[in-house]
Coordinates of C-alpha atoms and ligand atoms in Angstrom, one line a residue:
X1 CA 34.2 30.5 174.9
X2 CA 37.1 29.8 177.2
X3 CA 40.3 30.5 175.2
X4 CA 42.5 28.6 177.6
X5 CA 40.6 25.4 177.4
X6 CA 40.0 25.3 173.6
X7 CA 41.9 22.3 172.3
X8 CA 44.5 23.4 169.7
X9 CA 44.7 21.4 166.5
X10 CA 47.8 19.4 165.4
X11 CA 50.1 21.7 163.5
X12 CA 52.0 20.7 160.3
X13 CA 55.8 20.7 160.6
X14 CA 55.9 22.2 157.1
X15 CA 54.1 25.4 157.9
X16 CA 56.3 28.2 159.3
X17 CA 53.6 30.6 160.5
X18 CA 50.3 29.4 162.1
X19 CA 47.3 31.3 163.4
X20 CA 46.6 30.9 167.1
X21 CA 43.8 32.3 169.4
X22 CA 45.2 34.7 172.0
X23 CA 43.8 36.5 174.9
X24 CA 45.0 39.7 176.6
X25 CA 46.5 38.7 179.9
X26 CA 48.0 42.1 180.9
X27 CA 48.2 45.7 179.6
X28 CA 51.0 48.0 180.6
X29 CA 51.2 51.7 179.8
X30 CA 54.9 51.9 178.9
X31 CA 55.1 55.5 177.8
X32 CA 53.0 58.3 176.2
X33 CA 52.8 56.4 172.9
X34 CA 53.3 52.7 173.8
X35 CA 51.1 50.1 175.3
X36 CA 52.5 46.7 176.0
X37 CA 50.0 43.8 175.5
X38 CA 50.9 40.5 177.1
X39 CA 49.1 37.8 175.2
X40 CA 48.4 34.3 176.4
X41 CA 46.7 31.2 175.0
X42 CA 46.8 27.4 175.0
X43 CA 49.3 27.3 172.1
X44 CA 51.4 30.3 172.8
X45 CA 54.1 28.2 174.4
X46 CA 54.9 27.2 170.8
X47 CA 55.7 30.7 169.6
X48 CA 59.3 30.6 168.3
X49 CA 61.6 33.0 170.1
X50 CA 63.5 34.3 167.1
X51 CA 64.0 37.8 168.5
X52 CA 65.5 40.5 166.3
X53 CA 62.7 42.1 164.2
X54 CA 60.5 39.0 164.0
X55 CA 57.2 40.1 162.5
X56 CA 53.8 38.5 162.9
X57 CA 50.2 39.3 162.0
X58 CA 47.3 40.2 164.3
X59 CA 43.7 39.8 163.3
X60 CA 41.6 42.3 165.2
X61 CA 37.9 41.8 165.9
X62 CA 35.5 44.1 164.1
X63 CA 34.4 46.7 166.7
X64 CA 31.5 45.4 168.8
X65 CA 32.2 41.7 168.0
X66 CA 34.3 39.0 169.6
X67 CA 36.8 37.2 167.4
X68 CA 35.5 33.8 168.7
X69 CA 32.2 34.5 166.9
X70 CA 34.1 33.7 163.7
X71 CA 34.5 30.2 162.3
X72 CA 37.7 29.3 164.2
X73 CA 37.8 25.8 162.7
X74 CA 39.0 27.4 159.5
X75 CA 40.5 30.7 160.7
X76 CA 42.7 29.1 163.5
X77 CA 42.7 25.4 163.0
X78 CA 43.3 25.1 159.2
X79 CA 46.5 25.5 157.2
X80 CA 44.5 27.5 154.7
X81 CA 43.4 30.2 157.2
X82 CA 44.4 32.9 154.8
X83 CA 42.1 31.7 152.1
X84 CA 39.3 31.4 154.6
X85 CA 40.1 34.9 155.9
X86 CA 39.9 36.4 152.4
X87 CA 36.6 34.7 151.7
X88 CA 34.9 36.2 154.8
X89 CA 32.3 38.9 154.1
X90 CA 33.7 42.4 154.4
X91 CA 31.4 43.2 157.3
X92 CA 32.9 40.5 159.5
X93 CA 36.4 40.0 158.2
X94 CA 38.9 40.9 161.0
X95 CA 41.4 43.6 159.9
X96 CA 44.9 42.1 159.7
X97 CA 47.9 44.2 160.6
X98 CA 51.7 43.5 161.1
X99 CA 53.5 43.8 164.4
X100 CA 56.8 42.7 166.0
X101 CA 57.2 40.0 168.5
X102 CA 58.6 41.8 171.5
X103 CA 59.4 39.2 174.3
X104 CA 58.5 35.5 174.3
X105 CA 58.0 33.6 177.5
X106 CA 57.2 30.0 176.5
X107 CA 57.2 28.8 180.1
X108 CA 54.2 31.1 180.8
X109 CA 52.6 30.5 177.3
X110 CA 52.9 34.3 176.8
X111 CA 54.4 36.8 174.5
X112 CA 54.4 40.7 174.4
X113 CA 53.6 43.1 171.6
X114 CA 54.3 46.9 172.0
X115 CA 51.7 48.9 170.1
X116 CA 52.3 52.6 169.2
X117 CA 49.0 54.5 169.6
X118 CA 48.1 56.9 166.8
X119 CA 44.5 57.7 167.8
X120 CA 41.5 56.1 166.2
X121 CA 42.8 56.3 162.6
X122 CA 43.1 52.6 162.1
X123 CA 41.5 49.4 163.6
X124 CA 44.8 48.3 165.3
X125 CA 45.4 51.6 167.1
X126 CA 41.7 51.9 168.0
X127 CA 41.7 48.4 169.4
X128 CA 44.8 49.2 171.5
X129 CA 43.2 52.2 173.0
X130 CA 40.0 50.3 174.0
X131 CA 41.3 46.8 174.8
X132 CA 40.8 45.2 178.2
X133 CA 42.2 42.1 179.9
X134 CA 40.4 39.1 178.5
X135 CA 39.9 40.5 175.0
X136 CA 40.7 38.0 172.2
X137 CA 42.5 38.3 168.9
X138 CA 44.1 35.9 166.4
X139 CA 47.9 36.0 166.0
X140 CA 49.7 34.4 163.1
X141 CA 53.1 33.6 164.5
X142 CA 56.3 31.5 163.8
X143 CA 55.9 28.2 165.6
X144 CA 58.4 25.9 167.2
X145 CA 57.0 22.8 165.5
X146 CA 58.2 24.0 162.1
X147 CA 61.0 21.8 160.8
X148 CA 62.0 23.8 157.7
X149 CA 64.7 26.0 159.3
X150 CA 64.4 29.8 159.0
X151 CA 60.8 30.9 159.6
X152 CA 61.2 34.1 157.6
X153 CA 59.9 37.4 158.8
X154 CA 63.3 38.5 160.4
X155 CA 64.8 41.2 158.2
X156 CA 67.9 41.9 160.3
X157 CA 70.2 39.8 158.1
X158 CA 73.6 41.4 158.3
X159 CA 76.7 39.8 156.8
X160 CA 78.5 37.4 159.1
X161 CA 81.4 39.9 159.4
X162 CA 80.4 43.6 159.8
X163 CA 82.4 46.6 160.8
X164 CA 79.8 49.1 162.0
X165 CA 76.0 49.1 162.1
X166 CA 73.5 51.8 161.6
X167 CA 70.0 51.0 162.9
X168 CA 67.3 53.5 162.4
X169 CA 63.5 53.9 162.6
X170 CA 60.5 55.6 163.9
X171 CA 58.2 54.4 166.8
X172 CA 56.7 51.6 164.7
X173 CA 60.2 50.2 164.4
X174 CA 61.0 50.7 168.1
X175 CA 60.0 47.2 169.2
X176 CA 62.1 45.8 166.3
X177 CA 65.1 48.0 167.2
X178 CA 64.8 46.8 170.8
X179 CA 64.8 43.1 169.6
X180 CA 67.9 43.8 167.5
X181 CA 69.8 45.7 170.3
X182 CA 69.1 42.8 172.7
X183 CA 70.6 40.3 170.4
X184 CA 73.6 42.2 168.9
X185 CA 76.9 40.5 169.7
X186 CA 78.7 42.0 172.7
X187 CA 81.4 43.4 170.4
X188 CA 79.1 45.2 167.9
X189 CA 79.9 48.8 167.1
X190 CA 77.7 51.5 165.6
X191 CA 74.8 53.8 166.2
X192 CA 71.0 53.3 166.6
X193 CA 68.7 56.2 166.0
X194 CA 65.0 56.1 167.0
X195 CA 62.5 58.8 166.4
X196 CA 59.5 58.9 168.8
X197 CA 56.6 61.3 169.3
X198 CA 57.4 61.8 173.0
X199 CA 60.7 61.7 175.0
X200 CA 59.1 59.3 177.4
X201 CA 58.9 56.7 174.6
X202 CA 62.6 56.0 175.2
X203 CA 61.4 53.9 178.2
X204 CA 60.1 51.3 175.7
X205 CA 63.6 50.7 174.3
X206 CA 66.1 48.1 175.3
X207 CA 69.7 49.1 175.9
X208 CA 72.4 48.3 173.3
X209 CA 75.8 46.6 173.9
X210 CA 78.6 49.0 174.9
X211 CA 79.9 49.7 171.5
X212 CA 76.6 50.8 170.1
X213 CA 75.4 54.3 170.9
X214 CA 71.6 54.7 171.2
X215 CA 70.1 58.1 170.2
X216 CA 66.5 58.8 170.8
X217 CA 65.0 61.9 169.1
X218 CA 61.6 63.2 169.9
X219 CA 59.7 64.9 167.1
X220 CA 56.9 66.3 169.2
X221 CA 54.1 67.7 166.9
X222 CA 56.3 67.8 163.7
X223 CA 55.9 65.4 160.8
X224 CA 57.2 61.9 161.0
X225 CA 60.8 61.8 159.9
X226 CA 61.6 65.5 160.8
X227 CA 63.9 64.5 163.6
X228 CA 65.0 61.1 162.2
X229 CA 66.4 62.3 158.9
X230 CA 69.0 64.8 160.3
X231 CA 69.9 62.5 163.1
X232 CA 70.6 59.6 160.7
X233 CA 72.6 61.9 158.4
X234 CA 74.7 62.9 161.4
X235 CA 75.2 59.3 162.4
X236 CA 76.1 58.2 158.9
X237 CA 78.7 61.0 158.7
X238 CA 80.3 59.7 161.9
X239 CA 80.3 56.0 160.8
X240 CA 81.3 56.4 157.2
X241 CA 84.1 57.9 155.3
X242 CA 83.6 61.1 153.2
X243 CA 80.8 60.9 150.6
X244 CA 81.8 58.8 147.5
X245 CA 81.5 60.8 144.2
X246 CA 81.0 57.5 142.3
X247 CA 78.0 56.5 144.4
X248 CA 75.3 54.5 142.7
X249 CA 72.3 56.3 141.3
X250 CA 69.2 54.5 142.5
X251 CA 66.1 53.9 140.5
X252 CA 63.2 55.7 142.2
X253 CA 60.7 53.7 144.3
X254 CA 57.1 54.9 143.9
X255 CA 55.9 54.5 147.5
X256 CA 52.3 55.3 146.5
X257 CA 52.3 52.4 144.0
X258 CA 53.9 49.7 146.0
X259 CA 55.7 48.5 149.1
X260 CA 59.0 50.1 150.0
X261 CA 60.9 47.0 151.0
X262 CA 64.3 45.6 150.2
X263 CA 66.2 43.2 152.3
X264 CA 69.5 42.1 150.7
X265 CA 69.2 38.3 151.1
X266 CA 69.1 35.4 148.7
X267 CA 66.2 33.0 148.3
X268 CA 67.2 31.1 151.5
X269 CA 67.2 34.4 153.5
X270 CA 71.0 34.5 153.7
X271 CA 72.9 37.8 153.4
X272 CA 74.2 38.7 149.9
X273 CA 77.5 39.7 151.4
X274 CA 79.7 37.6 153.6
X275 CA 81.6 40.6 154.9
X276 CA 81.0 44.3 154.9
X277 CA 82.5 47.4 156.6
X278 CA 79.0 48.8 157.2
X279 CA 75.4 47.5 157.4
X280 CA 72.3 49.6 157.8
X281 CA 68.8 48.6 158.8
X282 CA 66.1 51.3 158.3
X283 CA 62.4 50.9 159.0
X284 CA 59.4 53.2 159.5
X285 CA 57.1 55.5 157.5
X286 CA 58.0 55.0 153.8
X287 CA 58.9 58.6 152.9
X288 CA 61.7 59.2 155.4
X289 CA 63.0 55.6 154.9
X290 CA 63.2 56.1 151.2
X291 CA 65.1 59.4 151.7
X292 CA 67.5 57.7 154.1
X293 CA 68.2 54.9 151.8
X294 CA 68.9 57.3 149.0
X295 CA 71.3 59.3 151.3
X296 CA 73.3 56.2 152.2
X297 CA 73.5 54.6 148.8
X298 CA 73.5 57.6 146.3
X299 CA 75.2 60.2 148.4
X300 CA 77.5 58.2 150.7
X301 CA 78.3 55.3 148.4
X302 CA 77.2 52.5 150.7
X303 CA 76.8 49.2 148.8
X304 CA 73.1 48.6 148.4
X305 CA 73.7 44.9 149.3
X306 CA 74.5 46.3 152.8
X307 CA 71.3 48.3 153.3
X308 CA 68.0 46.8 154.4
X309 CA 65.1 49.2 154.2
X310 CA 61.4 48.6 155.1
X311 CA 58.4 50.9 154.8
X312 CA 56.5 49.8 157.9
X313 CA 53.6 52.1 157.1
X314 CA 52.5 54.9 154.7
X315 CA 51.1 58.2 155.8
X316 CA 47.4 58.5 154.7
X317 CA 47.2 54.8 153.7
X318 CA 45.8 51.8 155.7
X319 CA 48.0 48.7 155.8
X320 CA 45.5 46.8 153.6
Ligands
FAD401 C1 57.2 44.4 159.8 C2 56.3 45.4 160.6 C3 56.4 45.4 161.9 C4 55.7 46.4 162.7 N1 55.8 46.3 164.0 C5 55.1 47.2 164.8 C6 55.1 47.2 166.2 O1 55.7 46.3 166.8 N2 54.4 48.2 166.9 C7 53.7 49.2 166.2 O2 53.1 50.0 166.9 N3 53.6 49.2 164.9 C8 54.3 48.2 164.1 N4 54.2 48.2 162.8 C9 53.4 49.3 162.1 C10 51.9 49.0 162.1 O3 51.7 47.8 161.4 C11 51.2 50.1 161.3 O4 51.3 51.3 162.0 C12 49.7 49.8 161.0 O5 49.4 50.6 159.9 C13 48.8 50.2 162.2 O6 47.5 49.8 161.8 P1 46.2 50.6 162.1 O7 45.0 49.7 161.9 O8 46.3 51.3 163.4 O9 46.2 51.7 161.0 P2 45.9 51.5 159.4 O10 44.4 51.2 159.2 O11 46.9 50.7 158.8 O12 46.0 53.0 158.9 C14 45.0 54.0 159.1 C15 45.7 55.4 159.1 O13 46.6 55.5 160.1 C16 47.9 55.9 159.6 N5 48.9 55.2 160.5 C17 49.3 53.9 160.5 N6 50.2 53.7 161.5 C18 50.5 55.0 162.0 C19 51.4 55.4 163.0 N7 52.2 54.6 163.7 N8 51.4 56.7 163.3 C20 50.5 57.6 162.7 N9 49.7 57.2 161.7 C21 49.7 55.9 161.4 C22 47.9 55.4 158.2 O14 48.8 56.2 157.4 C23 46.5 55.6 157.8 O15 46.3 57.0 157.4 C24 54.9 47.3 162.0 C25 54.8 47.2 160.6 C26 55.5 46.3 159.9 C27 55.3 46.2 158.4

Protein backbone atom coordinates (compact mmCIF):
# COMPACT_ATOMS: atom_id res chain seq x y z
CA UNK A 1 0.00 0.00 0.00
CA UNK A 2 1.24 3.47 -0.83
CA UNK A 3 0.85 5.57 2.33
CA UNK A 4 1.09 8.83 0.42
CA UNK A 5 -1.76 8.13 -1.97
CA UNK A 6 -4.20 6.61 0.53
CA UNK A 7 -7.19 8.97 0.70
CA UNK A 8 -7.68 10.23 4.27
CA UNK A 9 -11.22 10.26 5.69
CA UNK A 10 -13.14 13.39 6.61
CA UNK A 11 -12.36 14.25 10.23
CA UNK A 12 -14.92 15.38 12.79
CA UNK A 13 -14.37 18.91 14.17
CA UNK A 14 -15.40 17.55 17.60
CA UNK A 15 -12.53 15.10 18.01
CA UNK A 16 -9.28 16.56 19.37
CA UNK A 17 -6.91 13.66 18.61
CA UNK A 18 -7.15 11.53 15.48
CA UNK A 19 -5.21 8.50 14.26
CA UNK A 20 -3.22 8.95 11.05
CA UNK A 21 -1.08 6.65 8.97
CA UNK A 22 2.54 7.83 8.95
CA UNK A 23 5.69 6.72 7.18
CA UNK A 24 9.32 7.23 8.21
CA UNK A 25 10.77 9.82 5.81
CA UNK A 26 14.17 10.29 7.49
CA UNK A 27 16.11 8.98 10.49
CA UNK A 28 18.83 11.05 12.13
CA UNK A 29 21.23 9.76 14.77
CA UNK A 30 21.21 12.82 17.04
CA UNK A 31 23.38 11.52 19.90
CA UNK A 32 24.35 8.32 21.71
CA UNK A 33 20.79 7.88 23.03
CA UNK A 34 18.54 9.75 20.59
CA UNK A 35 17.19 8.96 17.15
CA UNK A 36 15.06 11.56 15.43
CA UNK A 37 12.34 10.14 13.20
CA UNK A 38 10.79 12.43 10.63
CA UNK A 39 7.32 11.15 9.86
CA UNK A 40 5.28 11.99 6.80
CA UNK A 41 1.86 11.10 5.47
CA UNK A 42 -1.08 12.46 3.48
CA UNK A 43 -2.73 13.93 6.59
CA UNK A 44 0.31 15.10 8.53
CA UNK A 45 -0.09 18.69 7.34
CA UNK A 46 -3.07 18.77 9.77
CA UNK A 47 -1.03 17.98 12.89
CA UNK A 48 -1.58 20.90 15.28
CA UNK A 49 1.64 22.74 16.19
CA UNK A 50 0.94 23.23 19.90
CA UNK A 51 4.61 22.91 20.95
CA UNK A 52 5.56 22.76 24.62
CA UNK A 53 5.22 19.15 25.87
CA UNK A 54 2.45 18.12 23.47
CA UNK A 55 2.10 14.38 23.77
CA UNK A 56 0.73 11.93 21.23
CA UNK A 57 0.43 8.18 20.79
CA UNK A 58 2.24 5.84 18.43
CA UNK A 59 0.94 2.41 17.45
CA UNK A 60 3.93 0.27 16.48
CA UNK A 61 3.63 -2.76 14.20
CA UNK A 62 4.03 -6.16 15.79
CA UNK A 63 7.55 -7.36 14.79
CA UNK A 64 7.59 -8.98 11.37
CA UNK A 65 4.34 -7.32 10.27
CA UNK A 66 3.38 -4.11 8.50
CA UNK A 67 0.84 -1.84 10.17
CA UNK A 68 -1.10 -1.58 6.90
CA UNK A 69 -2.03 -5.28 7.17
CA UNK A 70 -4.42 -4.21 9.96
CA UNK A 71 -7.99 -2.99 9.30
CA UNK A 72 -7.17 0.68 8.63
CA UNK A 73 -10.81 1.48 7.92
CA UNK A 74 -11.44 1.21 11.69
CA UNK A 75 -7.96 1.85 13.15
CA UNK A 76 -7.28 5.03 11.17
CA UNK A 77 -10.52 6.16 9.56
CA UNK A 78 -12.98 5.74 12.41
CA UNK A 79 -13.68 7.97 15.42
CA UNK A 80 -13.82 4.82 17.53
CA UNK A 81 -10.30 3.70 16.64
CA UNK A 82 -9.52 3.08 20.32
CA UNK A 83 -12.42 0.65 20.72
CA UNK A 84 -11.34 -1.09 17.51
CA UNK A 85 -7.74 -1.25 18.76
CA UNK A 86 -8.80 -2.81 22.06
CA UNK A 87 -10.84 -5.45 20.30
CA UNK A 88 -7.95 -6.67 18.16
CA UNK A 89 -6.50 -10.05 19.03
CA UNK A 90 -3.43 -9.84 21.31
CA UNK A 91 -1.24 -11.41 18.64
CA UNK A 92 -1.87 -8.61 16.14
CA UNK A 93 -2.73 -5.60 18.35
CA UNK A 94 -0.05 -2.93 17.74
CA UNK A 95 1.57 -1.84 21.03
CA UNK A 96 0.69 1.77 21.85
CA UNK A 97 3.20 4.12 23.51
CA UNK A 98 3.27 7.84 24.39
CA UNK A 99 5.74 10.31 22.82
CA UNK A 100 6.23 14.07 22.45
CA UNK A 101 5.67 15.99 19.22
CA UNK A 102 9.11 17.51 18.59
CA UNK A 103 8.86 19.77 15.54
CA UNK A 104 5.91 20.17 13.18
CA UNK A 105 6.37 21.22 9.54
CA UNK A 106 2.85 21.42 8.05
CA UNK A 107 4.18 22.81 4.75
CA UNK A 108 6.07 19.53 4.23
CA UNK A 109 3.34 17.37 5.82
CA UNK A 110 5.93 16.20 8.36
CA UNK A 111 6.69 16.15 12.05
CA UNK A 112 9.60 14.84 14.14
CA UNK A 113 9.72 12.60 17.18
CA UNK A 114 12.91 12.05 19.22
CA UNK A 115 13.07 8.53 20.65
CA UNK A 116 15.47 7.63 23.47
CA UNK A 117 16.88 4.17 22.88
CA UNK A 118 16.91 1.78 25.81
CA UNK A 119 17.81 -1.47 24.13
CA UNK A 120 15.27 -4.08 23.12
CA UNK A 121 13.38 -4.00 26.41
CA UNK A 122 10.17 -2.64 24.92
CA UNK A 123 8.45 -2.59 21.51
CA UNK A 124 8.96 1.15 20.98
CA UNK A 125 12.68 1.14 21.66
CA UNK A 126 13.15 -2.07 19.64
CA UNK A 127 11.28 -0.51 16.71
CA UNK A 128 13.46 2.61 16.93
CA UNK A 129 16.61 0.49 16.77
CA UNK A 130 15.48 -1.42 13.67
CA UNK A 131 13.33 1.07 11.74
CA UNK A 132 14.16 2.08 8.19
CA UNK A 133 12.93 4.81 5.88
CA UNK A 134 9.53 3.76 4.50
CA UNK A 135 8.43 1.89 7.65
CA UNK A 136 4.87 2.66 8.69
CA UNK A 137 3.20 3.36 12.02
CA UNK A 138 -0.05 4.90 13.20
CA UNK A 139 0.16 8.18 15.12
CA UNK A 140 -2.70 9.60 17.16
CA UNK A 141 -2.18 13.35 17.11
CA UNK A 142 -3.95 16.65 17.83
CA UNK A 143 -5.36 17.92 14.56
CA UNK A 144 -5.98 21.39 13.20
CA UNK A 145 -9.57 20.64 12.18
CA UNK A 146 -10.66 20.42 15.83
CA UNK A 147 -12.87 23.36 16.77
CA UNK A 148 -13.18 22.73 20.52
CA UNK A 149 -10.21 24.90 21.63
CA UNK A 150 -7.46 23.36 23.78
CA UNK A 151 -6.61 19.87 22.48
CA UNK A 152 -5.29 18.60 25.81
CA UNK A 153 -2.04 16.68 26.15
CA UNK A 154 0.03 19.79 26.97
CA UNK A 155 0.95 19.76 30.65
CA UNK A 156 3.13 22.87 30.72
CA UNK A 157 0.34 25.06 32.15
CA UNK A 158 2.03 27.71 34.30
CA UNK A 159 0.15 30.60 35.91
CA UNK A 160 -0.07 33.65 33.63
CA UNK A 161 2.36 35.49 35.92
CA UNK A 162 5.33 33.49 37.18
CA UNK A 163 8.50 34.61 38.95
CA UNK A 164 10.91 31.75 38.31
CA UNK A 165 10.56 28.35 36.66
CA UNK A 166 12.20 25.03 37.39
CA UNK A 167 12.00 22.50 34.55
CA UNK A 168 13.44 19.06 35.17
CA UNK A 169 13.41 15.58 33.72
CA UNK A 170 15.31 12.60 32.39
CA UNK A 171 15.94 11.72 28.73
CA UNK A 172 12.32 10.71 28.08
CA UNK A 173 11.35 14.26 29.02
CA UNK A 174 14.14 15.86 26.95
CA UNK A 175 11.96 16.41 23.83
CA UNK A 176 9.28 18.00 26.04
CA UNK A 177 11.87 20.18 27.78
CA UNK A 178 13.12 21.31 24.35
CA UNK A 179 9.58 22.19 23.29
CA UNK A 180 9.08 24.19 26.48
CA UNK A 181 12.44 26.02 26.20
CA UNK A 182 11.67 26.98 22.59
CA UNK A 183 8.39 28.55 23.61
CA UNK A 184 9.23 30.26 26.90
CA UNK A 185 8.71 34.01 26.79
CA UNK A 186 11.94 35.95 26.20
CA UNK A 187 11.83 37.36 29.74
CA UNK A 188 11.47 33.97 31.51
CA UNK A 189 13.84 33.29 34.42
CA UNK A 190 14.80 30.03 36.06
CA UNK A 191 16.73 26.78 35.65
CA UNK A 192 16.18 23.69 33.48
CA UNK A 193 17.89 20.43 34.53
CA UNK A 194 17.98 17.40 32.26
CA UNK A 195 19.54 14.06 33.16
CA UNK A 196 20.76 12.01 30.20
CA UNK A 197 22.65 8.73 29.89
CA UNK A 198 25.46 10.26 27.82
CA UNK A 199 26.94 13.76 27.62
CA UNK A 200 26.41 13.81 23.81
CA UNK A 201 22.64 13.72 24.42
CA UNK A 202 22.78 17.45 25.15
CA UNK A 203 22.88 17.82 21.33
CA UNK A 204 19.21 16.85 21.23
CA UNK A 205 18.23 19.86 23.37
CA UNK A 206 17.07 23.30 22.29
CA UNK A 207 18.60 26.38 23.86
CA UNK A 208 16.66 28.35 26.48
CA UNK A 209 16.01 32.09 26.54
CA UNK A 210 18.72 34.19 28.20
CA UNK A 211 17.25 34.23 31.69
CA UNK A 212 16.95 30.45 31.96
CA UNK A 213 20.05 28.40 32.70
CA UNK A 214 20.20 24.95 31.11
CA UNK A 215 22.08 22.27 33.08
CA UNK A 216 22.61 18.85 31.51
CA UNK A 217 23.84 16.11 33.83
CA UNK A 218 25.06 12.77 32.48
CA UNK A 219 24.41 9.76 34.71
CA UNK A 220 26.56 7.25 32.80
CA UNK A 221 25.93 3.73 34.07
CA UNK A 222 24.31 4.76 37.34
CA UNK A 223 20.58 4.39 38.04
CA UNK A 224 18.11 6.84 36.55
CA UNK A 225 17.68 9.82 38.88
CA UNK A 226 21.15 9.52 40.44
CA UNK A 227 22.35 12.74 38.82
CA UNK A 228 18.95 14.43 38.49
CA UNK A 229 17.99 14.48 42.16
CA UNK A 230 21.02 16.36 43.54
CA UNK A 231 21.06 18.71 40.54
CA UNK A 232 17.39 19.63 41.07
CA UNK A 233 17.90 20.04 44.83
CA UNK A 234 20.76 22.45 44.06
CA UNK A 235 18.66 24.36 41.51
CA UNK A 236 15.75 24.61 43.96
CA UNK A 237 18.08 25.95 46.65
CA UNK A 238 19.15 28.71 44.24
CA UNK A 239 15.65 29.59 43.07
CA UNK A 240 13.76 29.41 46.35
CA UNK A 241 14.04 30.98 49.76
CA UNK A 242 15.15 28.93 52.78
CA UNK A 243 13.10 25.76 53.44
CA UNK A 244 9.70 26.44 54.99
CA UNK A 245 9.14 24.69 58.34
CA UNK A 246 5.36 24.80 57.81
CA UNK A 247 5.59 22.98 54.48
CA UNK A 248 2.70 20.70 53.50
CA UNK A 249 2.92 17.02 54.29
CA UNK A 250 1.99 15.12 51.15
CA UNK A 251 -0.01 11.96 50.98
CA UNK A 252 2.16 9.16 49.58
CA UNK A 253 1.65 8.18 45.94
CA UNK A 254 2.01 4.46 45.34
CA UNK A 255 3.85 4.41 42.01
CA UNK A 256 3.43 0.64 41.69
CA UNK A 257 -0.33 0.87 41.95
CA UNK A 258 -1.04 3.80 39.66
CA UNK A 259 0.10 6.61 37.50
CA UNK A 260 2.24 9.35 39.03
CA UNK A 261 0.63 12.37 37.41
CA UNK A 262 -0.63 15.66 38.75
CA UNK A 263 -1.03 18.77 36.66
CA UNK A 264 -2.52 21.67 38.61
CA UNK A 265 -5.25 22.75 36.21
CA UNK A 266 -9.04 22.98 36.28
CA UNK A 267 -11.44 21.01 34.08
CA UNK A 268 -10.81 23.40 31.15
CA UNK A 269 -7.04 22.87 31.43
CA UNK A 270 -6.44 26.35 32.89
CA UNK A 271 -3.85 26.83 35.69
CA UNK A 272 -5.23 26.83 39.24
CA UNK A 273 -3.17 29.90 40.13
CA UNK A 274 -3.25 33.21 38.22
CA UNK A 275 0.07 34.27 39.68
CA UNK A 276 2.91 32.46 41.49
CA UNK A 277 6.48 33.30 42.51
CA UNK A 278 7.64 29.88 41.30
CA UNK A 279 6.42 27.10 39.00
CA UNK A 280 7.95 23.65 38.57
CA UNK A 281 7.45 21.06 35.81
CA UNK A 282 8.96 17.62 36.53
CA UNK A 283 8.80 14.56 34.25
CA UNK A 284 10.61 11.26 33.89
CA UNK A 285 10.91 7.92 35.66
CA UNK A 286 8.34 7.84 38.45
CA UNK A 287 10.59 7.25 41.48
CA UNK A 288 12.91 10.27 41.14
CA UNK A 289 10.01 12.47 40.05
CA UNK A 290 8.06 11.48 43.15
CA UNK A 291 11.10 12.29 45.32
CA UNK A 292 11.58 15.68 43.64
CA UNK A 293 7.97 16.64 44.09
CA UNK A 294 8.21 15.67 47.79
CA UNK A 295 11.34 17.80 48.13
CA UNK A 296 9.72 20.87 46.59
CA UNK A 297 6.37 20.67 48.37
CA UNK A 298 7.17 19.02 51.74
CA UNK A 299 10.71 20.26 52.33
CA UNK A 300 10.75 23.60 50.55
CA UNK A 301 7.15 24.66 51.02
CA UNK A 302 6.26 25.20 47.36
CA UNK A 303 2.50 25.47 46.79
CA UNK A 304 1.45 22.16 45.24
CA UNK A 305 -0.76 24.16 42.86
CA UNK A 306 2.50 25.40 41.34
CA UNK A 307 4.09 21.97 40.75
CA UNK A 308 3.26 19.74 37.76
CA UNK A 309 4.76 16.28 37.99
CA UNK A 310 4.47 13.42 35.54
CA UNK A 311 5.77 9.87 35.72
CA UNK A 312 6.65 9.29 32.05
CA UNK A 313 7.72 5.69 32.66
CA UNK A 314 8.25 3.19 35.47
CA UNK A 315 11.34 1.08 35.88
CA UNK A 316 10.55 -2.59 35.31
CA UNK A 317 7.05 -1.87 33.96
CA UNK A 318 5.85 -1.65 30.37
CA UNK A 319 3.68 1.37 29.55
CA UNK A 320 0.61 -0.84 29.14
C1 LIG B 1 3.67 12.19 28.04
C2 LIG B 1 4.87 11.32 27.67
C3 LIG B 1 5.75 11.77 26.70
C4 LIG B 1 6.87 11.00 26.38
N1 LIG B 1 7.72 11.45 25.40
C5 LIG B 1 8.81 10.70 25.06
C6 LIG B 1 9.67 11.13 23.99
O1 LIG B 1 9.41 12.13 23.31
N2 LIG B 1 10.78 10.36 23.74
C7 LIG B 1 11.05 9.22 24.45
O2 LIG B 1 12.07 8.57 24.17
N3 LIG B 1 10.24 8.78 25.43
C8 LIG B 1 9.11 9.49 25.73
N4 LIG B 1 8.26 9.04 26.71
C9 LIG B 1 8.59 7.80 27.42
C10 LIG B 1 8.17 6.53 26.66
O3 LIG B 1 6.78 6.54 26.43
C11 LIG B 1 8.54 5.31 27.54
O4 LIG B 1 9.93 5.25 27.70
C12 LIG B 1 7.97 4.01 26.98
O5 LIG B 1 7.84 3.12 28.05
C13 LIG B 1 8.88 3.35 25.91
O6 LIG B 1 8.19 2.21 25.44
P1 LIG B 1 8.93 0.83 25.15
O7 LIG B 1 7.97 0.03 24.34
O8 LIG B 1 10.28 1.08 24.60
O9 LIG B 1 9.09 0.19 26.59
P2 LIG B 1 7.94 -0.50 27.50
O10 LIG B 1 7.38 -1.71 26.83
O11 LIG B 1 6.95 0.55 27.92
O12 LIG B 1 8.77 -0.96 28.76
C14 LIG B 1 9.59 -2.12 28.71
C15 LIG B 1 10.68 -1.99 29.76
O13 LIG B 1 11.52 -0.90 29.40
C16 LIG B 1 11.65 -0.01 30.50
N5 LIG B 1 11.77 1.35 29.96
C17 LIG B 1 10.81 2.11 29.35
N6 LIG B 1 11.33 3.29 28.96
C18 LIG B 1 12.64 3.27 29.34
C19 LIG B 1 13.70 4.20 29.20
N7 LIG B 1 13.55 5.37 28.58
N8 LIG B 1 14.92 3.84 29.70
C20 LIG B 1 15.13 2.64 30.29
N9 LIG B 1 14.14 1.72 30.44
C21 LIG B 1 12.93 2.04 29.96
C22 LIG B 1 10.38 -0.22 31.33
O14 LIG B 1 10.60 0.14 32.66
C23 LIG B 1 10.13 -1.70 31.15
O15 LIG B 1 10.92 -2.44 32.07
C24 LIG B 1 7.11 9.77 27.03
C25 LIG B 1 6.19 9.30 27.99
C26 LIG B 1 5.08 10.07 28.30
C27 LIG B 1 4.09 9.54 29.31
